[in-house]
PDB file of C-alpha atoms in Angstrom:
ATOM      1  CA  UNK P 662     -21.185   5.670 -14.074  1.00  0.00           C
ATOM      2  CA  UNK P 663     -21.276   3.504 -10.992  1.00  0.00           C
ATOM      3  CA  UNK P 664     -22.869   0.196 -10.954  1.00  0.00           C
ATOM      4  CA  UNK P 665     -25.924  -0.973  -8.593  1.00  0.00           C
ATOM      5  CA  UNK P 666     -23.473  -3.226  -6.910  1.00  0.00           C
ATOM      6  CA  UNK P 667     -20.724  -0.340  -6.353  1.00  0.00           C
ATOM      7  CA  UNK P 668     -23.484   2.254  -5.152  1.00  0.00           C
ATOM      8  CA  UNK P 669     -24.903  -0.316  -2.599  1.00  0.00           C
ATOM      9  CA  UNK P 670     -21.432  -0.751  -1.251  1.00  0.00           C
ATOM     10  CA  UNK P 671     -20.462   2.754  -0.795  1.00  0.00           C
ATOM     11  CA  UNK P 672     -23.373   3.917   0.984  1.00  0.00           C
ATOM     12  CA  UNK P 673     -22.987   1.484   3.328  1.00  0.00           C
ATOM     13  CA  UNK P 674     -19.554   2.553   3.731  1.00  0.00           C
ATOM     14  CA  UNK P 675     -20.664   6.354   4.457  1.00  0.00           C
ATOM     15  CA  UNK P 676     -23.465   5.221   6.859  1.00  0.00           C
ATOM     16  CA  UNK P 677     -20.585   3.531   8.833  1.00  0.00           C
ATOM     17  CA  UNK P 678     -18.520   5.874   8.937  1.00  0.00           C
ATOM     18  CA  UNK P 679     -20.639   8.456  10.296  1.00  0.00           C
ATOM     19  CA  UNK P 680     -21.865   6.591  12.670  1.00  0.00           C
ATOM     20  CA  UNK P 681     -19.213   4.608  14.034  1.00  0.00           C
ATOM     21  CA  UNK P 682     -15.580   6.801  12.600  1.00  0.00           C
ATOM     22  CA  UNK P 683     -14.391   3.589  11.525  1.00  0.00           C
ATOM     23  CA  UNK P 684     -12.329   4.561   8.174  1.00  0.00           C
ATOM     24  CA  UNK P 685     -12.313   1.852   5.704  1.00  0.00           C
ATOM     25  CA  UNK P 686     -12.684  -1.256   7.687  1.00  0.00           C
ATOM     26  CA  UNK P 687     -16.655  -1.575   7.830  1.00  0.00           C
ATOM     27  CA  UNK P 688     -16.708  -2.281   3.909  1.00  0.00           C
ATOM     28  CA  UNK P 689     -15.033  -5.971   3.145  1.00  0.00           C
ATOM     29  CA  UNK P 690     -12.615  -5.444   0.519  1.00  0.00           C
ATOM     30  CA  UNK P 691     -13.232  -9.095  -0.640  1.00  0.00           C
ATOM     31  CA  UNK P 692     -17.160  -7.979  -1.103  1.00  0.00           C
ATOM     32  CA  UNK P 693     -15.759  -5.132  -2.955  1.00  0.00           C
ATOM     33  CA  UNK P 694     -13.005  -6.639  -5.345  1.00  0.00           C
ATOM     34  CA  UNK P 695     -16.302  -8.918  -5.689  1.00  0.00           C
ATOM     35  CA  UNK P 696     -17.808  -6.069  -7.401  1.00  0.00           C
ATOM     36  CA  UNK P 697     -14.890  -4.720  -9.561  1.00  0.00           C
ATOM     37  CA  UNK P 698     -14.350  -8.221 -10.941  1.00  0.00           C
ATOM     38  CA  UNK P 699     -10.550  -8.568  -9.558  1.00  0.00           C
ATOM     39  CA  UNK P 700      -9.151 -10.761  -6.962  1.00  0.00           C
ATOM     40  CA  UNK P 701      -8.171  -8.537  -4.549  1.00  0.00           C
ATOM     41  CA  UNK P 702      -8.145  -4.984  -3.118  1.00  0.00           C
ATOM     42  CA  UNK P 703      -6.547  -2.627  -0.552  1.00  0.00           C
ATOM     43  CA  UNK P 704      -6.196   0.814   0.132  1.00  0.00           C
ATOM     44  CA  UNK P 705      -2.735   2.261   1.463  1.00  0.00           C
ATOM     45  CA  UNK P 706      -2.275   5.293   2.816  1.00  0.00           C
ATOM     46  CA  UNK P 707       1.055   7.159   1.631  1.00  0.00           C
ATOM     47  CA  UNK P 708       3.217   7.770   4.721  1.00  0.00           C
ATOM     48  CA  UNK P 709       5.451  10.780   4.445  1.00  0.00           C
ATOM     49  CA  UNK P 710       8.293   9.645   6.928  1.00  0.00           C
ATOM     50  CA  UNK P 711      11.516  10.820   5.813  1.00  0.00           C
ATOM     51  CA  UNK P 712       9.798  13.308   3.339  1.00  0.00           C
ATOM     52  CA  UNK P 713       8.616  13.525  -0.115  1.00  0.00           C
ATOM     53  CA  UNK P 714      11.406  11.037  -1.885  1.00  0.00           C
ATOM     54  CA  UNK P 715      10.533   8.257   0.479  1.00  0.00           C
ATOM     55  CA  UNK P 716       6.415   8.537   0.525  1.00  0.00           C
ATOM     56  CA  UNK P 717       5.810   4.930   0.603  1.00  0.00           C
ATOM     57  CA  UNK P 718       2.381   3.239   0.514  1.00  0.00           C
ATOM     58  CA  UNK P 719       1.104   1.514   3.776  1.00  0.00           C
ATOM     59  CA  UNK P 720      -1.326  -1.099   3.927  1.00  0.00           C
ATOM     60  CA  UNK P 721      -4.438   0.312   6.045  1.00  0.00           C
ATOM     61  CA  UNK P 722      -7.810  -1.611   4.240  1.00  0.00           C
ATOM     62  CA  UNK P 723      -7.196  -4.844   2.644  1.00  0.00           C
ATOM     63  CA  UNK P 724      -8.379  -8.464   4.038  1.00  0.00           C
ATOM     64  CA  UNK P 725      -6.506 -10.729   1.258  1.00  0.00           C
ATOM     65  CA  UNK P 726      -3.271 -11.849   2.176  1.00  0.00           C
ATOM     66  CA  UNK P 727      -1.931 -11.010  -1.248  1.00  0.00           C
ATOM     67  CA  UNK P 728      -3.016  -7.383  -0.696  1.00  0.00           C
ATOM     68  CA  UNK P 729      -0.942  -6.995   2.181  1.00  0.00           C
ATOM     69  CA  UNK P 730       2.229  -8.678   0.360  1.00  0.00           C
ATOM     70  CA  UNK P 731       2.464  -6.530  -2.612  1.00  0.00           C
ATOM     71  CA  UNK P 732       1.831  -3.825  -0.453  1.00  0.00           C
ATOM     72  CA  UNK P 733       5.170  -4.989   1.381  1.00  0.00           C
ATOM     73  CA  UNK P 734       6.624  -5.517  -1.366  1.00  0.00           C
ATOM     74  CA  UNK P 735       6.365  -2.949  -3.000  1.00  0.00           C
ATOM     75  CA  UNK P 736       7.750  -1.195   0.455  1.00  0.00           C
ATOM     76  CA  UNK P 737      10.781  -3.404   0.425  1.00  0.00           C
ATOM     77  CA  UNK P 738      12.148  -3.066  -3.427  1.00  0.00           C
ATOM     78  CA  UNK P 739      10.895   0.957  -3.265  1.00  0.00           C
ATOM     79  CA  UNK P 740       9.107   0.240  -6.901  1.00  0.00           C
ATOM     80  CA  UNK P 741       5.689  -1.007  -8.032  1.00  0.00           C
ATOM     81  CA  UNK P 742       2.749   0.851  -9.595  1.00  0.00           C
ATOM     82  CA  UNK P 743       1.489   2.186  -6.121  1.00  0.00           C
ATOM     83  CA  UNK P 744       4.173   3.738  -5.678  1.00  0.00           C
ATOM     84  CA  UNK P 745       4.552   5.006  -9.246  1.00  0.00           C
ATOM     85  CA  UNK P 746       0.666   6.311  -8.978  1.00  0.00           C
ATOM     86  CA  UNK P 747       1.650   8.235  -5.549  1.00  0.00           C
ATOM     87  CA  UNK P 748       4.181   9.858  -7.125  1.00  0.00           C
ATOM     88  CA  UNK P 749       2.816  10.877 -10.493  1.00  0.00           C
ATOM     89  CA  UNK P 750      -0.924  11.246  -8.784  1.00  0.00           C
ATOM     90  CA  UNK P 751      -2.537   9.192 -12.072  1.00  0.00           C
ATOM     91  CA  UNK P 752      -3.444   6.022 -12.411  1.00  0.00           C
ATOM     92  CA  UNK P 753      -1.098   3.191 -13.140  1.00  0.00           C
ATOM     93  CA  UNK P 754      -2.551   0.509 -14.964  1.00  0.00           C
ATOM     94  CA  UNK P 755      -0.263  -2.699 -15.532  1.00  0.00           C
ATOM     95  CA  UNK P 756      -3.096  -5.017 -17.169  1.00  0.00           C
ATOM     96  CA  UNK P 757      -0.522  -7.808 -17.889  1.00  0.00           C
ATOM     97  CA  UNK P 758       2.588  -7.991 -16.000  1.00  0.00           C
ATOM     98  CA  UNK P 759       4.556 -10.808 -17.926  1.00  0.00           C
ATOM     99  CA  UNK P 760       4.383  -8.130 -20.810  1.00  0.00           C
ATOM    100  CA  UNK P 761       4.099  -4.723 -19.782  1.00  0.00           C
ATOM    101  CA  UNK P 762       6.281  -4.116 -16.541  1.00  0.00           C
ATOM    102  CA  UNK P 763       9.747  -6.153 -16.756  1.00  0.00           C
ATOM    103  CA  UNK P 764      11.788  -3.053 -17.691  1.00  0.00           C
ATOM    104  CA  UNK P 765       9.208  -0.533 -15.379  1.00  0.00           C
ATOM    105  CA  UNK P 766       9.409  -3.056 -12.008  1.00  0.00           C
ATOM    106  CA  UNK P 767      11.999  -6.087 -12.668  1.00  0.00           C
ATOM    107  CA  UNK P 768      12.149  -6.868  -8.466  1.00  0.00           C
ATOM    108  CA  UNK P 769       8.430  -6.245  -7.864  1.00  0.00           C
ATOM    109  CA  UNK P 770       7.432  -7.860 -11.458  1.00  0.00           C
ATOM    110  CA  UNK P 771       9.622 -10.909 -10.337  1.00  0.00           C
ATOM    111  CA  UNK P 772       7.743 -11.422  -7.157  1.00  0.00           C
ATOM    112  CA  UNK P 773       4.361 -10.105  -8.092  1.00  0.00           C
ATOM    113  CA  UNK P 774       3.884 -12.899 -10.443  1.00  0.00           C
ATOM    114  CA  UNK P 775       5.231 -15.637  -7.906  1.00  0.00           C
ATOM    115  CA  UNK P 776       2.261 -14.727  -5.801  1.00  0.00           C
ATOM    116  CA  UNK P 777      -0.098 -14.973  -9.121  1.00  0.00           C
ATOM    117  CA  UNK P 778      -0.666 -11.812  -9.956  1.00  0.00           C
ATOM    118  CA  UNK P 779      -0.919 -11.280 -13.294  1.00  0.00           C
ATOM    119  CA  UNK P 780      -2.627  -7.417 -13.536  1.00  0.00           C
ATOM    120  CA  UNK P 781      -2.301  -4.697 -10.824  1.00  0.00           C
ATOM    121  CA  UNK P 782      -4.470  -1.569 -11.097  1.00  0.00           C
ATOM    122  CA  UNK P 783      -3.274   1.635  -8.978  1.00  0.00           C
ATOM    123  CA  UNK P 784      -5.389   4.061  -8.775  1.00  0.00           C
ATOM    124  CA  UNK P 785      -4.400   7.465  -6.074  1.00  0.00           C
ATOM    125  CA  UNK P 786      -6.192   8.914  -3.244  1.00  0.00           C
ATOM    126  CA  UNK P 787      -5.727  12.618  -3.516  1.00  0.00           C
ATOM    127  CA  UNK P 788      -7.837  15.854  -3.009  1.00  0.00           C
ATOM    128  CA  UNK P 789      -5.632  18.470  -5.448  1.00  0.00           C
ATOM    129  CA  UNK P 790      -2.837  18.585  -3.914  1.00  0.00           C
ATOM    130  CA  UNK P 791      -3.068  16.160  -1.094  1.00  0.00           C
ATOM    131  CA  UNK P 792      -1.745  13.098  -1.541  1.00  0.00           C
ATOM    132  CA  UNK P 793      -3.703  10.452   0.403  1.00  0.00           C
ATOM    133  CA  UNK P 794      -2.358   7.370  -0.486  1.00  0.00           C
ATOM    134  CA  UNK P 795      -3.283   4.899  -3.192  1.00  0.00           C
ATOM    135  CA  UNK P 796      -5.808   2.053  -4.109  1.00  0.00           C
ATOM    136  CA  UNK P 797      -4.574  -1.350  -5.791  1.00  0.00           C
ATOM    137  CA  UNK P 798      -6.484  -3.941  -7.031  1.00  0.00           C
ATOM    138  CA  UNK P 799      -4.843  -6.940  -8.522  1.00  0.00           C
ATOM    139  CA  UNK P 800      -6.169  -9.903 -10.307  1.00  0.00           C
ATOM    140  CA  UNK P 801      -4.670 -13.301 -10.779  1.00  0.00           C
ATOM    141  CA  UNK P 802      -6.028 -13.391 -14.639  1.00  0.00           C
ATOM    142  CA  UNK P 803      -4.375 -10.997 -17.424  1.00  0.00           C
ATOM    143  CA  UNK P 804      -6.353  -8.512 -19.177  1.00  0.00           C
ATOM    144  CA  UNK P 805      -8.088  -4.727 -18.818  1.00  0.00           C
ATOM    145  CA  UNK P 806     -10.352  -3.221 -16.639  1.00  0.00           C
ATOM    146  CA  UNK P 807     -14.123  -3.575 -17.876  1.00  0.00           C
ATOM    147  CA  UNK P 808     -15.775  -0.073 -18.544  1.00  0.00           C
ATOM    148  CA  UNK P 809     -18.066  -0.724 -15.370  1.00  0.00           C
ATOM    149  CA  UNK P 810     -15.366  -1.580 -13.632  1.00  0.00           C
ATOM    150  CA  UNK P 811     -13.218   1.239 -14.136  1.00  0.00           C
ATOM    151  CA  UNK P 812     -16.348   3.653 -13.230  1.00  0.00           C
ATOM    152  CA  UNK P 813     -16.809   1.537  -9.938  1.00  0.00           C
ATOM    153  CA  UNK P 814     -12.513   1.598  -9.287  1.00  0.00           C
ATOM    154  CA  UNK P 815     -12.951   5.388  -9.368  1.00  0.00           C
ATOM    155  CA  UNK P 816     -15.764   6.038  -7.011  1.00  0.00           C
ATOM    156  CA  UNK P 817     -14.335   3.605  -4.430  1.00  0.00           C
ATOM    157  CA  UNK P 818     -11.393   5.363  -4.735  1.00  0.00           C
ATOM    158  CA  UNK P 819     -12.992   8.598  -4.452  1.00  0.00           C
ATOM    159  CA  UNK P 820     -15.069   7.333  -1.595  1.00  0.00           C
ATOM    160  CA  UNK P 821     -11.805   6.087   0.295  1.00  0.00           C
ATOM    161  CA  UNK P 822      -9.895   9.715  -0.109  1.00  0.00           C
ATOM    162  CA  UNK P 823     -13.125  11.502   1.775  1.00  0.00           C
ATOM    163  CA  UNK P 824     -13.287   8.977   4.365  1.00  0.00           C
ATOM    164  CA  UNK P 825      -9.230   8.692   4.922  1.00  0.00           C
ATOM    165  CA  UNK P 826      -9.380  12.422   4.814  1.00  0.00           C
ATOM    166  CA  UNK P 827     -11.917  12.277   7.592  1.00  0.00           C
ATOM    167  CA  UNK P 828      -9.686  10.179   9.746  1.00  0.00           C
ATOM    168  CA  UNK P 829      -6.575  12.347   8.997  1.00  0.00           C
ATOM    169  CA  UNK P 830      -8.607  15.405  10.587  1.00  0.00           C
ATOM    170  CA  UNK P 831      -9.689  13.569  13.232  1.00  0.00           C
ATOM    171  CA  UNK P 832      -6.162  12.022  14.025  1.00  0.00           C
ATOM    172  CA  UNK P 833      -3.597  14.131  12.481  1.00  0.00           C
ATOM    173  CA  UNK P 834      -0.403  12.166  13.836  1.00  0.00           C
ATOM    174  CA  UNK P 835      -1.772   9.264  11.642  1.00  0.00           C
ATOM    175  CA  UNK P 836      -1.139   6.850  14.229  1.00  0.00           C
ATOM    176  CA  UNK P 837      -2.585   3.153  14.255  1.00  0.00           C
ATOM    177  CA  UNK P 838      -6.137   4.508  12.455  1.00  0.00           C
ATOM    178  CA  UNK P 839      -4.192   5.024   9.325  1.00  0.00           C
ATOM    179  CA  UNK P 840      -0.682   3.061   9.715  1.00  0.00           C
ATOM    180  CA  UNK P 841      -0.573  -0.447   9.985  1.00  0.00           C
ATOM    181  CA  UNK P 842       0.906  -1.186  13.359  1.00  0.00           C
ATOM    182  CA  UNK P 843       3.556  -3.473  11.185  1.00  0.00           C
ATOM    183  CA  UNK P 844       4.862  -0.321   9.318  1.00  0.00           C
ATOM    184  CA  UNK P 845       4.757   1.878  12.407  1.00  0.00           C
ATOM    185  CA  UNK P 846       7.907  -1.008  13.572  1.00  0.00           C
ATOM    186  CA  UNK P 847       9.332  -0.441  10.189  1.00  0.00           C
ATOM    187  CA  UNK P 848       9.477   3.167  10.920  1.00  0.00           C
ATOM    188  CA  UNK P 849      11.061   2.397  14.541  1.00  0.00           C
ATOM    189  CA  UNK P 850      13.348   0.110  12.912  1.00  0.00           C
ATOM    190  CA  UNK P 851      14.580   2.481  11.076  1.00  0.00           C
ATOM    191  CA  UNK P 852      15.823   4.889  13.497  1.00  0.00           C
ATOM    192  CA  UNK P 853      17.469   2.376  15.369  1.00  0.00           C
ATOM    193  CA  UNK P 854      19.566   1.496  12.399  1.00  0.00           C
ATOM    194  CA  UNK P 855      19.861   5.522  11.798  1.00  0.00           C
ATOM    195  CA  UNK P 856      21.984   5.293  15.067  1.00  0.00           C
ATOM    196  CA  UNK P 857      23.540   2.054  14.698  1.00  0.00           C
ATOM    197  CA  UNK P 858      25.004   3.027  11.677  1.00  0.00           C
ATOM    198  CA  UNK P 859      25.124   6.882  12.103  1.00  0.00           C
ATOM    199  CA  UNK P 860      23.596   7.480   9.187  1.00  0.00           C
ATOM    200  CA  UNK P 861      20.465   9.695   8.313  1.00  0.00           C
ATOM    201  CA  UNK P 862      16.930   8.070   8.001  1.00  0.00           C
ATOM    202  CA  UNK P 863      17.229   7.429   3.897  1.00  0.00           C
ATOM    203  CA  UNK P 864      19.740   5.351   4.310  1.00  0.00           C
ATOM    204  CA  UNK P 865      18.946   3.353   7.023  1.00  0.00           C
ATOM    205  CA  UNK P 866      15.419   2.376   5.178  1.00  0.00           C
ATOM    206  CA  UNK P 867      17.682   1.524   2.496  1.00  0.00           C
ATOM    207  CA  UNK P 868      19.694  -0.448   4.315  1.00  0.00           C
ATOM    208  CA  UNK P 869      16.729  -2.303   6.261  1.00  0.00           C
ATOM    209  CA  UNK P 870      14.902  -2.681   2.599  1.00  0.00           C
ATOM    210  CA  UNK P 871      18.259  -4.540   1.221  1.00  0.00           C
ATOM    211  CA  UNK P 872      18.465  -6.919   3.877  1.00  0.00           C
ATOM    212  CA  UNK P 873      14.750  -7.680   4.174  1.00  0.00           C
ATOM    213  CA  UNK P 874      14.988  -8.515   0.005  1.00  0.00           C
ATOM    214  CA  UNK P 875      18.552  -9.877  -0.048  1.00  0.00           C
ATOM    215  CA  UNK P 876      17.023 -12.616   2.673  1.00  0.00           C
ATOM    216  CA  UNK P 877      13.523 -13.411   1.033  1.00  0.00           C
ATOM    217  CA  UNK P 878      11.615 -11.941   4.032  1.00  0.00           C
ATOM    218  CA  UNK P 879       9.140  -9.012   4.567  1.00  0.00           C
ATOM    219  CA  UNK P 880      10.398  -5.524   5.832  1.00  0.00           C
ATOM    220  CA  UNK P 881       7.974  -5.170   8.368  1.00  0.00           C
ATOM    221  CA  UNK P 882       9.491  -9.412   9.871  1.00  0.00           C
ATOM    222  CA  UNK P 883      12.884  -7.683   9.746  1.00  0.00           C
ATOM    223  CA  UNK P 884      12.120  -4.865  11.488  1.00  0.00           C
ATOM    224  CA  UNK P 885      10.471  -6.676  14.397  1.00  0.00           C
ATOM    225  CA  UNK P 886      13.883  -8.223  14.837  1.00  0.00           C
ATOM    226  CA  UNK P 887      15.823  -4.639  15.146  1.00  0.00           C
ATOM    227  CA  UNK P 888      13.097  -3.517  17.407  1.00  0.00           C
ATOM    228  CA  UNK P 889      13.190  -6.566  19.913  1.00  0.00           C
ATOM    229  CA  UNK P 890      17.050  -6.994  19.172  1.00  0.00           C
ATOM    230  CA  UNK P 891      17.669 -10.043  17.536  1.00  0.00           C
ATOM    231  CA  UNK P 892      19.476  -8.374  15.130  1.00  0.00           C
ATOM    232  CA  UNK P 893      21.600  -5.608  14.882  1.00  0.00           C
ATOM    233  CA  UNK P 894      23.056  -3.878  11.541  1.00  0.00           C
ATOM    234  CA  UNK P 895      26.164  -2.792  13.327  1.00  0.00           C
ATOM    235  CA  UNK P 896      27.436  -6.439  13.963  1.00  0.00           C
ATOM    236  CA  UNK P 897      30.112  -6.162  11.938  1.00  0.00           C
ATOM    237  CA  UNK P 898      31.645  -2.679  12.858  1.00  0.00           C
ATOM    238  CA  UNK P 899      32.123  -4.053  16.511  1.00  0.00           C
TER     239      UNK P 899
END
């Protein structure tokens, strides 16, 4: 059962998007975490890079500035219930973090809650067997999903799958309609290390991960340096 609210916000979301093919970002995602009762949502599409081991979700709908770090986060320390839902293609629910997700996420728990979040709710974009990528919504108070809620959290993620679908179709190399240009460095980063290094492409987003956590910074700021050559991983080999 959707709510009023939720319905209202959805069809204007549709009406967009057929008339302008503008994916998600006609539809504020502060209106809608509004709606679900949280304090923030985003929608990440699940990037399939280096293949099916290293699907990692990508920030493509999301206004909050939290959204976008957990969604880096959760890049950099390769854990986190987005990328758990991806994976398993259910919905990860961690209503309290403090409690439930130590053990499950000790890097991401660690930082998740330094940004106060105190619940994440990952729910995943997929059509069978197509895996679209994955909606979070976190909240900086702990507790469960209301019923309402839940039924709302479903049909925008329903909603979202169609639409990023859409946009797949209509772009199938994914570029900057469905990756954040940030992530589409990470991914150029990433090769250059690859040949810095000479090492495949695993390891060098290992590698660029490590540093990017070992140093307190986001991926995506450490991969700007490798692409405009501030830094180089192969430093000490020369």
């Amino acid at each position: 059962m959707v709510t009023r609210a939720m319905a209202i916000c959805l069809a204007s979301l549709r009406r967009n998007h057929q008339a302008n093919q503008d994916g998600l970002s006609s539809l504020a995602s502060s209106a809608t975490a509004a709606v679900l009762g949280v304090t923030g949502v985003g929608a990440s599409v699940a990037s399939v890079v280096l293949g099916a081991a290293e699907r990692v979700p990508t920030l493509t709908w999301g206004d909050d500035p939290v959204s976008r770090r957990l969604a880096d986060l959760q890049f950099t320390t390769g854990e986190g219930p987005a990328i758990d839902a991806i994976e398993a293609g259910a919905a990860v629910f961690a209503p309290d973090l403090a409690e439930l997700s130590q053990v499950r996420w000790p890097a991401f728990t660690a930082e998740a809650i330094a940004l106060d979040v105190r619940a994440v709710f990952a729910l995943p974009l997929q059509l069978g067997a197509i895996k679209v990528g994955v909606l979070v919504l976190h909240r900086d108070k702990p507790g469960p999903l209301s019923t309402p809620a839940l039924g709302d959290a479903v049909a925008l993620a329903d909603a979202a799958t169609s639409i990023l679908l859409s946009a797949a179709a209509l772009a199938p190399e994914m570029d900057d309609d469905l990756l954040d240009q940030q992530q589409m460095v990470v991914f150029q980063a990433t090769g250059m290390i690859s040949v810095q290094l000479g090492i495949d492409l695993t390891e060098a987003l290992i590698r660029l991960r490590a540093h990017a956590y070992g140093n307190n910074r986001m991926t995506s700021e450490v991969a700007e340096d490798v692409v405009a050559r501030r830094l180089r991983f192969d430093e000490g080999q020369r």
